[in-house]
XYZ file of N, CA, C and O in Angstrom:
868
model
N 101.774 119.785 87.426
C 102.654 119.006 88.551
C 102.014 118.094 89.339
O 100.448 118.429 89.963
N 102.450 117.009 89.809
C 101.950 115.899 90.454
C 101.494 116.190 91.809
O 102.861 116.678 92.269
N 100.495 115.780 92.482
C 100.212 116.385 93.893
C 99.417 114.981 94.262
O 99.229 114.216 93.558
N 98.871 114.812 95.728
C 98.311 113.480 96.191
C 96.914 114.229 95.752
O 96.377 115.504 96.126
N 96.284 113.475 95.753
C 95.019 113.548 95.388
C 94.125 113.865 96.757
O 94.798 113.829 97.573
N 93.767 115.269 96.065
C 92.895 115.883 97.071
C 91.564 115.244 98.169
O 91.658 115.639 99.174
N 91.458 113.869 97.637
C 90.366 113.311 98.535
C 90.932 112.548 99.301
O 90.193 111.700 100.578
N 92.225 112.684 99.788
C 92.683 111.801 100.342
C 92.906 112.432 102.159
O 92.923 113.886 101.924
N 92.862 111.907 102.979
C 92.775 112.178 103.895
C 94.095 112.933 105.041
O 94.875 112.286 104.474
N 94.702 113.881 105.275
C 96.018 114.337 105.531
C 96.605 113.907 107.004
O 95.786 114.308 107.875
N 97.259 113.425 107.033
C 97.547 112.653 108.595
C 97.968 113.948 109.316
O 98.256 115.019 109.122
N 97.482 113.509 110.541
C 97.667 114.993 111.647
C 99.221 115.285 112.023
O 99.546 116.759 112.076
N 99.626 114.468 111.613
C 101.532 115.027 111.697
C 102.009 115.813 110.680
O 102.671 116.759 110.751
N 101.260 115.411 109.722
C 101.766 116.126 108.443
C 100.803 117.713 108.869
O 101.638 118.573 108.243
N 99.929 118.035 109.151
C 99.233 119.004 109.173
C 99.831 120.007 110.253
O 100.267 120.684 110.297
N 100.558 119.198 111.401
C 101.030 120.074 112.543
C 102.378 120.524 111.955
O 102.719 121.588 112.344
N 102.845 119.893 111.197
C 104.050 120.031 110.152
C 104.031 121.219 109.295
O 104.837 122.446 109.179
N 102.715 121.597 108.576
C 102.645 122.342 107.710
C 102.707 124.145 108.526
O 102.759 125.107 107.822
N 102.226 124.108 109.834
C 102.112 125.323 110.140
C 103.895 125.876 110.439
O 104.099 126.733 110.364
N 104.927 124.929 110.460
C 105.877 124.987 111.243
C 106.955 125.593 109.490
O 107.600 125.974 110.021
N 106.199 124.334 108.570
C 106.741 125.025 107.043
C 106.111 126.469 107.263
O 106.970 127.346 106.469
N 104.971 126.830 107.423
C 104.640 128.002 106.746
C 105.260 129.573 107.555
O 105.810 130.400 106.786
N 105.704 128.974 108.892
C 106.831 129.749 109.766
C 107.802 130.373 108.989
O 108.527 130.866 108.680
N 108.662 128.764 108.241
C 110.022 129.063 107.775
C 109.755 129.953 106.536
O 110.849 130.852 106.451
N 108.707 129.356 105.833
C 108.946 130.176 104.739
C 108.536 131.720 104.809
O 109.036 132.879 104.010
N 107.302 132.248 105.393
C 107.466 133.369 105.819
C 108.805 134.093 106.082
O 109.273 135.173 105.923
N 109.561 133.575 106.745
C 111.387 133.863 107.554
C 111.589 133.942 106.203
O 112.563 134.681 106.035
N 111.692 132.986 105.260
C 112.746 133.389 103.983
C 112.163 134.260 103.163
O 112.712 135.275 102.300
N 110.970 135.009 103.041
C 110.217 136.025 102.681
C 111.052 137.162 103.177
O 111.589 138.027 102.414
N 110.921 137.486 104.448
C 111.638 138.185 104.648
C 112.969 138.343 104.278
O 113.598 139.664 104.581
N 113.757 137.314 104.393
C 115.330 137.305 103.952
C 115.604 138.001 102.391
O 116.008 137.245 101.687
N 114.170 137.699 101.198
C 114.396 137.890 100.104
C 114.181 136.550 99.287
O 115.022 136.647 98.068
N 114.251 135.449 99.581
C 114.500 134.341 98.947
C 113.089 133.759 98.241
O 112.253 133.599 98.731
N 113.032 134.064 97.191
C 112.169 133.979 96.198
C 111.815 132.304 96.119
O 110.595 131.917 95.643
N 112.664 131.673 96.353
C 112.706 130.108 95.770
C 113.289 129.416 97.067
O 114.303 129.958 97.816
N 112.849 128.155 97.412
C 113.096 127.192 98.548
C 112.986 126.282 98.539
O 112.487 125.676 97.286
N 114.137 125.220 98.610
C 114.254 123.723 98.505
C 113.904 123.107 99.625
O 113.684 123.227 100.532
N 113.214 121.531 98.936
C 112.647 120.712 100.183
C 114.193 120.467 101.295
O 114.097 120.430 102.359
N 115.223 120.293 100.818
C 116.376 120.199 100.889
C 116.734 120.938 101.909
O 116.624 120.666 103.545
N 116.217 122.382 101.832
C 116.848 123.326 102.522
C 116.009 123.744 104.190
O 116.043 123.656 104.915
N 114.527 123.341 103.669
C 113.561 123.262 104.431
C 113.702 122.403 105.279
O 113.405 122.211 106.748
N 114.080 121.043 104.916
C 114.780 119.867 105.668
C 115.602 120.161 106.933
O 115.646 119.945 108.217
N 116.240 120.980 106.526
C 118.095 121.220 107.548
C 117.268 121.775 108.367
O 118.056 122.178 109.477
N 116.731 123.115 108.054
C 116.604 124.134 108.948
C 115.741 123.596 109.978
O 115.287 123.745 110.958
N 114.617 122.798 109.863
C 113.869 122.324 110.467
C 113.374 121.241 111.410
O 113.241 120.094 112.013
N 115.210 120.321 110.901
C 115.376 119.173 111.516
C 114.550 117.759 111.358
O 113.865 116.910 111.843
N 114.051 117.936 109.534
C 112.978 116.928 109.353
C 114.429 116.065 108.229
O 115.190 117.006 107.518
N 113.355 114.841 107.393
C 114.379 114.558 106.554
C 113.791 114.890 105.531
O 112.708 115.457 105.414
N 114.269 115.361 104.377
C 113.725 115.670 102.895
C 112.615 114.629 102.386
O 111.719 115.765 101.757
N 112.758 113.647 102.495
C 111.373 112.917 101.689
C 110.490 113.122 103.162
O 109.243 113.182 101.819
N 110.652 113.441 104.138
C 109.375 114.024 105.070
C 108.848 115.203 104.302
O 107.629 115.301 103.919
N 109.684 116.260 104.114
C 109.211 117.408 103.658
C 108.548 117.498 101.908
O 107.497 117.810 102.242
N 108.930 116.815 101.289
C 108.403 116.558 100.209
C 107.147 115.731 100.092
O 106.252 116.162 99.553
N 106.834 114.782 100.905
C 105.987 113.698 100.933
C 104.739 115.254 101.576
O 103.536 114.987 101.250
N 104.920 115.508 102.934
C 103.935 116.514 103.305
C 103.762 117.789 102.178
O 102.597 117.697 102.163
N 104.805 118.151 101.447
C 104.354 119.364 100.534
C 103.502 118.785 99.342
O 103.233 120.032 98.823
N 103.575 117.030 98.864
C 102.959 117.242 98.036
C 101.455 117.163 98.240
O 100.062 117.508 97.539
N 100.813 117.578 99.035
C 99.185 117.573 99.690
C 98.929 119.057 98.965
O 97.738 119.447 98.894
N 100.136 119.849 98.841
C 99.961 120.913 98.107
C 100.082 121.182 96.619
O 100.650 119.543 96.012
N 100.082 122.085 96.010
C 100.347 121.995 94.307
C 101.043 123.315 93.953
O 101.225 123.593 92.702
N 102.151 123.136 95.122
C 103.178 124.273 94.792
C 104.699 123.760 94.942
O 105.897 124.450 94.681
N 105.005 122.310 94.840
C 106.513 122.000 94.674
C 106.769 120.833 93.366
O 105.962 119.900 93.223
N 107.823 120.778 92.862
C 108.127 119.817 91.855
C 108.654 119.026 92.779
O 109.470 118.974 93.350
N 107.967 117.556 92.579
C 108.133 116.468 93.172
C 109.315 115.493 92.676
O 110.402 114.765 93.829
N 110.212 116.424 91.700
C 111.458 115.323 91.191
C 112.722 116.549 91.484
O 113.503 116.267 92.226
N 112.375 118.079 91.215
C 113.406 118.938 91.720
C 113.506 119.300 93.070
O 114.190 119.518 93.709
N 112.057 119.204 93.590
C 112.249 119.318 95.376
C 112.284 120.622 95.412
O 112.772 121.332 96.780
N 111.648 121.591 94.515
C 111.869 123.492 94.555
C 110.715 123.570 94.324
O 109.799 123.339 93.821
N 110.292 125.196 94.992
C 109.009 125.868 95.370
C 109.494 127.303 95.105
O 110.520 127.867 95.767
N 108.398 128.131 94.541
C 108.352 129.256 94.656
C 107.732 129.985 96.131
O 106.909 129.314 96.621
N 108.668 130.764 97.069
C 108.162 130.595 98.367
C 106.537 131.097 98.753
O 105.713 130.794 99.002
N 106.554 132.481 98.078
C 104.842 132.836 97.982
C 103.845 132.217 97.902
O 103.074 131.992 98.149
N 104.565 131.494 96.620
C 102.935 130.342 95.802
C 102.890 129.102 96.780
O 102.036 129.063 97.632
N 104.140 128.608 97.958
C 103.798 127.582 98.918
C 103.470 127.971 99.549
O 102.424 127.416 100.610
N 103.451 129.531 100.478
C 102.897 130.261 101.405
C 101.199 130.266 101.005
O 100.621 129.658 102.112
N 100.890 130.646 100.176
C 99.714 130.573 99.123
C 98.528 129.104 99.532
O 98.015 128.925 100.286
N 99.803 128.671 99.182
C 98.802 127.108 99.011
C 98.988 126.339 100.171
O 97.685 125.704 100.414
N 99.831 126.689 101.088
C 99.629 126.044 102.638
C 98.726 126.459 103.429
O 98.046 126.173 104.428
N 98.398 128.279 103.364
C 97.601 128.703 103.804
C 96.218 128.225 103.256
O 95.106 127.919 104.315
N 96.329 128.114 102.065
C 94.655 127.411 101.346
C 94.406 126.106 102.004
O 93.092 125.686 102.429
N 95.240 125.210 101.885
C 95.414 124.032 102.499
C 95.003 123.986 104.042
O 93.825 123.204 104.578
N 95.412 124.670 104.760
C 94.890 125.148 106.518
C 93.707 125.479 106.577
O 92.951 125.991 107.801
N 93.217 125.910 105.326
C 91.591 126.767 105.831
C 91.957 128.179 106.452
O 90.933 128.562 107.256
N 93.257 129.055 106.083
C 94.084 130.233 107.012
C 92.902 130.966 106.907
O 92.278 131.654 105.386
N 92.466 132.028 107.381
C 90.737 133.046 107.127
C 91.763 134.320 107.515
O 92.037 134.421 109.164
N 92.394 135.568 106.824
C 93.293 136.408 107.233
C 92.345 137.460 108.414
O 93.265 138.248 108.837
N 91.227 137.129 108.311
C 90.546 138.178 108.949
C 90.737 137.741 110.518
O 90.750 138.619 111.601
N 91.614 136.609 110.823
C 91.489 136.365 112.143
C 93.107 136.539 112.579
O 93.613 136.085 113.587
N 93.635 136.967 111.816
C 95.638 136.685 111.798
C 95.679 138.015 112.173
O 95.135 139.288 111.831
N 96.695 138.021 113.369
C 96.943 139.134 113.731
C 98.688 139.546 113.748
O 99.083 137.997 113.413
N 99.425 140.154 114.125
C 100.505 140.577 114.322
C 100.846 140.962 116.065
O 99.572 141.462 116.426
N 101.772 140.239 116.651
C 101.724 140.770 117.854
C 102.768 141.726 118.332
O 104.443 141.286 118.024
N 102.981 142.556 119.049
C 104.121 143.322 119.149
C 104.373 143.647 121.036
O 103.551 144.051 121.589
N 106.005 143.482 120.860
C 106.429 143.364 122.370
C 106.073 142.349 123.211
O 105.383 141.751 123.317
N 106.812 142.064 124.459
C 106.589 141.355 125.246
C 106.027 140.285 124.869
O 105.079 139.726 125.197
N 106.653 139.113 124.524
C 106.629 138.187 123.713
C 106.695 137.144 125.144
O 105.814 135.977 124.822
N 107.105 137.047 126.060
C 107.264 136.160 127.133
C 105.907 135.894 127.751
O 105.316 135.097 127.803
N 104.928 137.548 127.745
C 103.932 137.634 128.812
C 103.140 136.644 127.303
O 102.072 136.268 127.850
N 102.989 136.800 126.289
C 102.032 136.252 125.509
C 102.466 134.889 125.433
O 101.397 133.714 125.528
N 103.680 134.277 125.790
C 103.639 132.737 125.689
C 103.460 131.967 126.944
O 102.263 130.792 127.158
N 103.107 133.267 128.021
C 102.632 132.509 129.364
C 101.407 132.579 129.254
O 100.514 131.486 130.211
N 100.658 133.283 128.945
C 99.344 133.233 128.195
C 98.390 132.786 127.296
O 97.083 132.665 126.765
N 99.099 132.550 125.937
C 99.072 131.644 124.931
C 97.932 130.671 125.109
O 96.926 130.715 124.307
N 97.867 130.166 126.056
C 97.101 128.797 125.888
C 95.177 129.480 126.166
O 94.400 128.930 125.667
N 95.586 130.149 127.350
C 93.918 130.811 127.662
C 93.513 132.044 126.711
O 92.380 131.538 126.205
N 94.059 132.656 126.000
C 93.612 132.984 124.827
C 93.018 132.672 123.376
O 91.951 132.946 123.109
N 93.987 131.961 123.195
C 93.539 131.143 121.962
C 92.661 129.998 122.409
O 91.729 129.529 121.558
N 92.272 129.585 123.988
C 91.002 128.792 123.869
C 89.683 129.474 124.156
O 88.770 128.897 124.164
N 90.170 131.241 124.132
C 89.009 131.353 123.921
C 88.619 132.332 123.305
O 87.408 133.145 122.688
N 89.274 132.188 121.900
C 89.606 133.656 121.013
C 89.974 132.976 119.596
O 90.785 132.363 119.522
N 89.391 133.112 118.643
C 89.553 132.626 117.393
C 90.675 133.267 116.749
O 90.191 134.443 115.462
N 91.990 133.418 117.130
C 92.947 133.890 116.482
C 94.450 133.378 116.258
O 94.596 132.143 116.442
N 94.988 133.810 114.974
C 96.042 133.120 114.723
C 97.441 134.451 114.850
O 96.954 135.551 114.520
N 98.426 134.410 115.366
C 99.400 135.251 115.696
C 100.353 135.031 114.750
O 101.129 133.734 114.282
N 100.815 135.673 113.391
C 101.149 135.058 112.404
C 102.571 135.663 112.274
O 103.994 135.249 111.581
N 103.148 137.035 113.063
C 104.389 137.702 113.275
C 104.501 138.100 114.653
O 103.494 138.549 115.231
N 105.466 137.688 115.104
C 105.750 138.582 116.755
C 106.941 139.755 116.052
O 108.056 139.754 115.268
N 106.815 141.237 117.124
C 108.097 141.750 117.033
C 108.175 142.195 118.304
O 107.186 143.015 119.349
N 109.843 142.639 118.378
C 110.447 143.048 119.595
C 111.774 143.271 119.216
O 112.326 142.710 118.564
N 111.847 144.352 120.018
C 113.617 144.833 119.850
C 114.455 144.076 120.286
O 115.561 144.038 119.522
N 114.471 142.691 121.024
C 115.388 141.858 120.902
C 115.803 141.278 119.807
O 116.795 140.271 119.501
N 114.850 141.335 118.476
C 115.151 140.590 117.362
C 116.529 141.509 116.695
O 116.807 141.558 115.465
N 116.774 142.608 117.183
C 117.825 143.619 116.802
C 117.658 143.874 115.099
O 116.200 144.266 114.837
N 118.279 144.461 113.941
C 117.760 144.368 113.064
C 117.801 143.271 111.730
O 117.117 143.181 110.514
N 117.334 141.860 112.557
C 117.118 140.654 111.805
C 115.911 139.827 112.496
O 116.220 139.640 113.503
N 115.096 139.323 111.462
C 114.773 138.411 111.949
C 115.135 137.077 112.734
O 116.357 136.740 112.280
N 114.671 136.614 114.079
C 115.247 135.336 114.199
C 114.225 134.388 114.477
O 113.103 134.356 114.414
N 114.328 132.854 114.140
C 113.755 132.009 113.668
C 113.656 131.031 115.255
O 114.692 130.699 115.907
N 112.200 131.169 115.922
C 111.946 130.201 117.233
C 111.858 129.136 117.071
O 111.232 128.208 115.877
N 111.169 128.448 117.899
C 110.897 126.814 117.509
C 109.693 126.620 117.203
O 109.024 126.269 116.120
N 108.818 127.874 117.209
C 107.207 127.732 116.829
C 106.682 129.224 116.180
O 105.632 129.193 115.843
N 107.723 130.517 116.080
C 107.220 131.139 115.719
C 108.641 132.229 115.401
O 110.039 131.723 115.633
N 108.400 133.222 114.319
C 109.649 134.233 114.160
C 109.513 135.495 114.625
O 108.591 136.130 115.078
N 110.422 135.664 115.310
C 110.768 137.491 116.502
C 111.312 138.430 115.055
O 112.795 137.796 114.972
N 110.599 139.270 114.580
C 110.877 140.189 113.650
C 111.575 141.557 115.055
O 110.484 141.651 115.649
N 112.270 142.208 114.187
C 112.856 143.761 114.481
C 111.249 144.717 114.508
O 110.951 144.615 113.561
N 110.966 145.730 115.311
C 110.263 146.230 115.176
C 110.316 147.201 114.028
O 109.126 147.606 113.466
N 111.391 147.299 113.462
C 111.524 148.571 112.189
C 110.939 147.149 110.836
O 110.790 148.156 109.917
N 110.403 146.268 111.051
C 110.077 145.264 109.257
C 108.540 145.165 109.850
O 107.935 144.765 109.302
N 107.661 145.546 111.058
C 106.383 145.928 111.152
C 105.787 146.357 109.777
O 104.988 145.849 109.433
N 106.175 147.151 108.961
C 105.449 148.224 107.963
C 105.313 147.090 106.721
O 104.480 146.819 106.142
N 106.521 146.761 106.401
C 106.826 145.763 105.423
C 106.234 144.985 105.156
O 105.614 144.061 104.790
N 105.999 143.780 106.766
C 105.446 142.326 106.913
C 104.206 142.274 107.058
O 103.394 141.388 106.048
N 103.602 143.666 107.198
C 102.106 143.794 107.191
C 101.519 143.819 105.929
O 100.519 143.363 105.150
N 102.620 144.615 105.138
C 101.679 145.004 103.341
C 102.163 142.979 103.218
O 101.135 142.748 101.986
N 102.958 142.792 103.479
C 103.426 141.346 102.489
C 102.191 140.174 102.836
O 102.103 139.726 101.656
N 102.414 140.514 104.278
C 101.399 139.419 104.385
C 99.843 139.587 104.630
O 98.760 139.020 104.902
N 99.609 140.954 104.230
C 97.791 141.326 104.258
C 97.352 141.377 105.429
O 95.810 140.829 105.786
N 98.195 141.710 106.759
C 97.392 141.427 108.054
C 96.487 143.049 108.584
O 97.346 144.032 107.878
N 95.885 142.774 108.639
C 95.214 144.080 108.672
C 94.956 143.826 110.528
O 94.350 145.166 111.172
N 95.094 143.324 111.095
C 94.959 143.323 112.779
C 96.044 143.234 113.752
O 97.246 142.447 113.045
N 96.437 143.844 114.804
C 97.139 144.126 115.601
C 97.351 143.936 116.951
O 96.004 144.442 117.428
N 97.983 143.247 117.794
C 98.041 143.159 119.727
C 99.269 143.967 119.782
O 100.657 143.745 119.506
N 99.052 145.026 120.589
C 99.838 145.628 121.215
C 100.211 145.375 122.520
O 99.119 145.282 123.405
N 101.461 144.485 123.063
C 101.247 143.936 124.359
C 101.497 144.564 125.628
O 101.715 145.795 125.630
N 101.057 144.360 126.962
C 100.962 145.104 128.116
C 102.475 145.790 128.133
O 103.423 145.364 127.780
N 102.373 146.890 128.635
C 103.714 147.453 129.220
C 104.451 148.346 128.180
O 105.665 148.493 128.463
N 103.755 147.989 126.862
C 104.584 148.636 125.841
C 104.496 150.405 125.997
O 103.271 150.733 126.108
N 106.103 150.744 125.778
C 105.993 152.637 126.065
C 104.731 152.933 125.012
O 104.601 152.556 123.909
N 103.750 153.827 126.298
C 102.492 154.599 125.226
C 103.478 155.432 124.004
O 102.640 155.459 123.078
N 104.253 156.563 124.005
C 104.733 156.861 122.522
C 105.077 156.128 121.774
O 105.045 156.595 120.538
N 105.774 155.146 121.880
C 106.512 154.099 120.979
C 104.843 153.172 120.510
O 104.772 153.299 119.195
N 104.134 153.469 121.043
C 102.867 152.766 120.733
C 102.222 153.086 119.974
O 101.301 153.290 118.766
N 101.591 154.986 120.208
C 101.208 155.708 119.130
C 101.890 155.859 117.839
O 101.563 155.983 117.123
N 103.309 155.813 118.310
C 104.060 155.840 116.871
C 103.731 154.717 115.795
O 103.281 154.579 114.777
N 103.601 153.536 116.155
C 103.534 152.309 115.641
C 102.361 152.132 115.259
O 102.112 151.694 113.510
N 101.072 152.632 116.256
C 99.362 152.877 115.504
C 99.844 153.456 114.249
O 99.300 152.886 113.008
N 100.027 154.833 113.909
C 100.158 155.848 113.063
C 100.602 154.967 112.099
O 100.335 154.528 110.843
N 102.281 154.353 111.990
C 102.534 153.787 111.063
C 101.905 152.481 110.312
O 101.843 152.124 109.400
N 101.521 151.483 111.066
C 100.419 150.236 111.033
C 99.216 150.651 110.090
O 98.799 150.330 109.206
N 98.428 151.940 110.506
C 97.241 152.285 109.845
C 97.818 152.773 108.875
O 97.169 152.686 107.488
N 99.121 153.016 108.392
C 99.381 153.889 107.129
C 99.806 152.276 105.392
O 99.647 152.684 105.095
N 99.561 151.108 106.627
C 100.170 150.259 105.956
C 99.238 148.531 106.048
O 99.441 147.873 105.791
N 97.662 149.237 106.187
C 96.709 148.222 105.926
C 96.166 148.067 107.336
O 95.050 146.987 107.113
N 97.091 148.005 108.370
C 96.202 147.797 109.586
C 95.146 148.278 109.959
O 95.040 149.637 110.163
N 93.765 148.047 109.876
C 92.454 148.367 110.384
C 91.819 148.168 111.952
O 91.076 148.607 112.390
N 92.817 147.244 112.564
C 92.054 147.207 113.729
C 93.133 147.196 115.100
O 94.282 145.895 114.838
N 93.368 147.485 116.195
C 94.515 147.501 117.229
C 93.747 147.288 118.040
O 93.043 147.383 119.282
N 93.999 146.014 119.316
C 93.916 145.252 120.308
C 95.091 145.753 121.280
O 96.099 144.803 121.111
N 94.474 146.876 121.938
C 95.697 147.384 122.745
C 95.944 147.224 124.192
O 94.940 147.572 124.959
N 97.108 146.118 124.909
C 97.041 145.972 125.920
C 97.822 146.424 126.832
O 98.141 146.418 128.349
N 97.970 147.921 126.256
C 99.141 148.292 127.396
C 98.075 150.045 127.659
O 96.809 149.856 127.586
N 98.659 151.305 127.558
C 97.986 151.763 128.085
C 97.314 152.540 126.966
O 97.671 152.587 125.961
N 96.115 153.095 127.286
C 94.983 153.258 126.177
C 95.277 154.872 125.617
O 96.235 155.155 125.611
N 95.295 154.101 124.296
C 95.795 155.428 123.073
C 93.952 155.862 122.967
O 93.562 155.064 122.298
N 94.307 157.196 123.125
C 92.772 158.171 122.675
C 92.558 158.553 121.385
O 91.586 158.943 120.919
N 93.757 159.273 121.057
C 93.683 159.306 119.445
C 94.463 158.748 118.586
O 96.173 158.296 118.483
N 93.957 158.443 117.599
C 94.366 157.178 116.523
C 93.732 157.796 115.126
O 92.798 158.506 115.544
N 94.323 157.361 114.120
C 93.665 157.641 112.991
C 92.353 157.376 112.472
O 92.123 156.106 112.721
N 91.741 157.924 111.930
C 90.304 158.122 111.215
C 90.218 156.653 110.850
O 90.661 156.422 109.917
N 88.866 155.748 110.919
C 89.128 154.424 109.816
C 89.536 153.493 110.642
O 89.907 152.106 110.373
N 90.867 153.507 111.686
C 90.987 152.470 112.683
C 90.219 151.850 113.766
O 90.001 152.887 114.031
N 90.019 150.776 113.994
C 89.302 150.344 115.457
C 90.391 150.128 116.188
O 91.516 149.217 116.263
N 90.348 151.123 117.436
C 91.119 151.072 118.831
C 91.009 150.385 119.912
O 89.434 150.643 120.232
N 90.811 149.387 120.188
C 90.127 148.576 121.533
C 91.192 148.360 122.568
O 92.297 147.659 122.515
N 90.799 149.889 123.077
C 91.857 149.404 124.196
C 91.542 149.009 125.643
O 90.180 148.860 126.779
N 92.496 147.845 126.249
C 91.948 146.833 127.262
C 93.211 146.558 127.938
O 93.601 145.790 127.893
N 93.377 147.827 128.558
C 95.447 147.263 129.279
C 94.793 146.535 130.266
O 93.967 145.928 131.027
N 96.147 145.775 130.636
C 95.999 144.588 131.634
C 97.078 145.357 132.701
O 98.488 145.787 132.540
N 96.817 144.995 133.908
C 97.545 145.664 134.632
C 97.664 144.730 135.857
O 98.309 144.815 136.612
N 96.960 143.712 135.984
C 96.820 142.452 136.674
C 96.206 141.592 135.802
O 95.516 141.571 135.424
N 96.374 140.166 136.647
C 95.750 139.178 135.783
C 94.545 139.202 135.927
O 94.019 138.214 134.469
N 93.813 139.344 136.070
C 92.358 139.026 136.371
C 91.896 140.284 135.180
O 91.053 139.850 134.634
N 92.806 141.124 134.596
C 92.099 142.054 133.780
C 91.811 141.328 132.102
O 91.525 141.895 131.401
N 92.802 139.978 131.856
C 92.762 139.529 131.001
C 91.304 138.841 130.164
O 91.174 139.093 129.167
N 90.753 138.269 131.446
C 89.710 137.817 131.072
C 88.569 138.685 130.433
O 87.856 138.809 129.426
N 88.757 139.887 131.326
C 88.093 140.982 130.874
C 88.204 141.445 129.309
O 87.394 141.955 128.767
N 89.458 141.439 129.438
C 90.238 141.748 128.045
C 89.563 141.049 126.586
O 89.364 141.532 125.570
N 89.707 139.830 127.108
C 89.266 138.600 126.201
C 87.539 139.103 125.719
O 87.417 138.984 124.385
N 86.604 139.442 126.699
C 85.483 139.444 126.459
C 84.945 140.699 125.776
O 84.254 140.395 124.417
N 85.741 141.792 125.732
C 85.579 142.917 124.852
C 86.198 142.573 123.295
O 85.270 143.273 122.613
N 87.541 142.117 123.361
C 87.656 141.689 122.128
C 86.931 140.967 121.327
O 86.511 140.745 119.817
N 86.314 139.835 121.596
C 85.248 138.673 121.084
C 84.311 139.651 120.680
O 83.836 139.348 119.561
N 83.629 140.518 121.609
C 82.474 141.279 120.555
C 82.928 142.125 119.707
O 81.864 142.366 118.714
N 84.033 143.036 119.315
C 84.330 143.193 118.396
C 84.564 142.651 117.149
O 84.558 143.033 115.773
N 85.029 141.063 117.542
C 85.358 140.037 116.218
C 84.857 139.773 115.596
O 84.424 138.690 114.700
N 83.024 139.563 116.201
C 81.784 138.888 115.911
C 81.610 139.399 114.583
O 81.375 140.506 114.315
């Protein structure tokens, strides 16, 4: 398959769009769409078809003539292109508004990527936002297995009983570390690392980040 030469520098706007493509493709996986076209990607993300083709030719995963790609193969190719490190990949559960408000501070201090957000506001179907996908809580176990994600963040103010149930479910489906910003969870499955740093006021976030950074070294 024809691709752009690997030694060519990838333009910064293309790199920025790659993240949008990745989010869209993960959304497509949740909808059980095994193949997607450049035309459909362009339509969904408000890009031109030619722009999408030009961008994705930096991977080895799209037919330059037909403009069709296998969804999972393209996900893997974009992650490889971006140097994705799944060890720094987290899912985030609940209170998305809190994360958006504190996103810049968190990402400036901790090397992490939020690959999927879960919240009951998504009902039973995932919703595609401008920069991320909001998934229903019921899809946590399915998505963690599909994307091989081993780390999770429980947002401040998530109900303790709900959090305990989710921790048990996630541990059974591959999650090995939980950064819990809600009420402390003292009983959790063996083999799971639980980092309890409850956020009760704005100053708690700084202390919490210091603790999680020590754990992630």
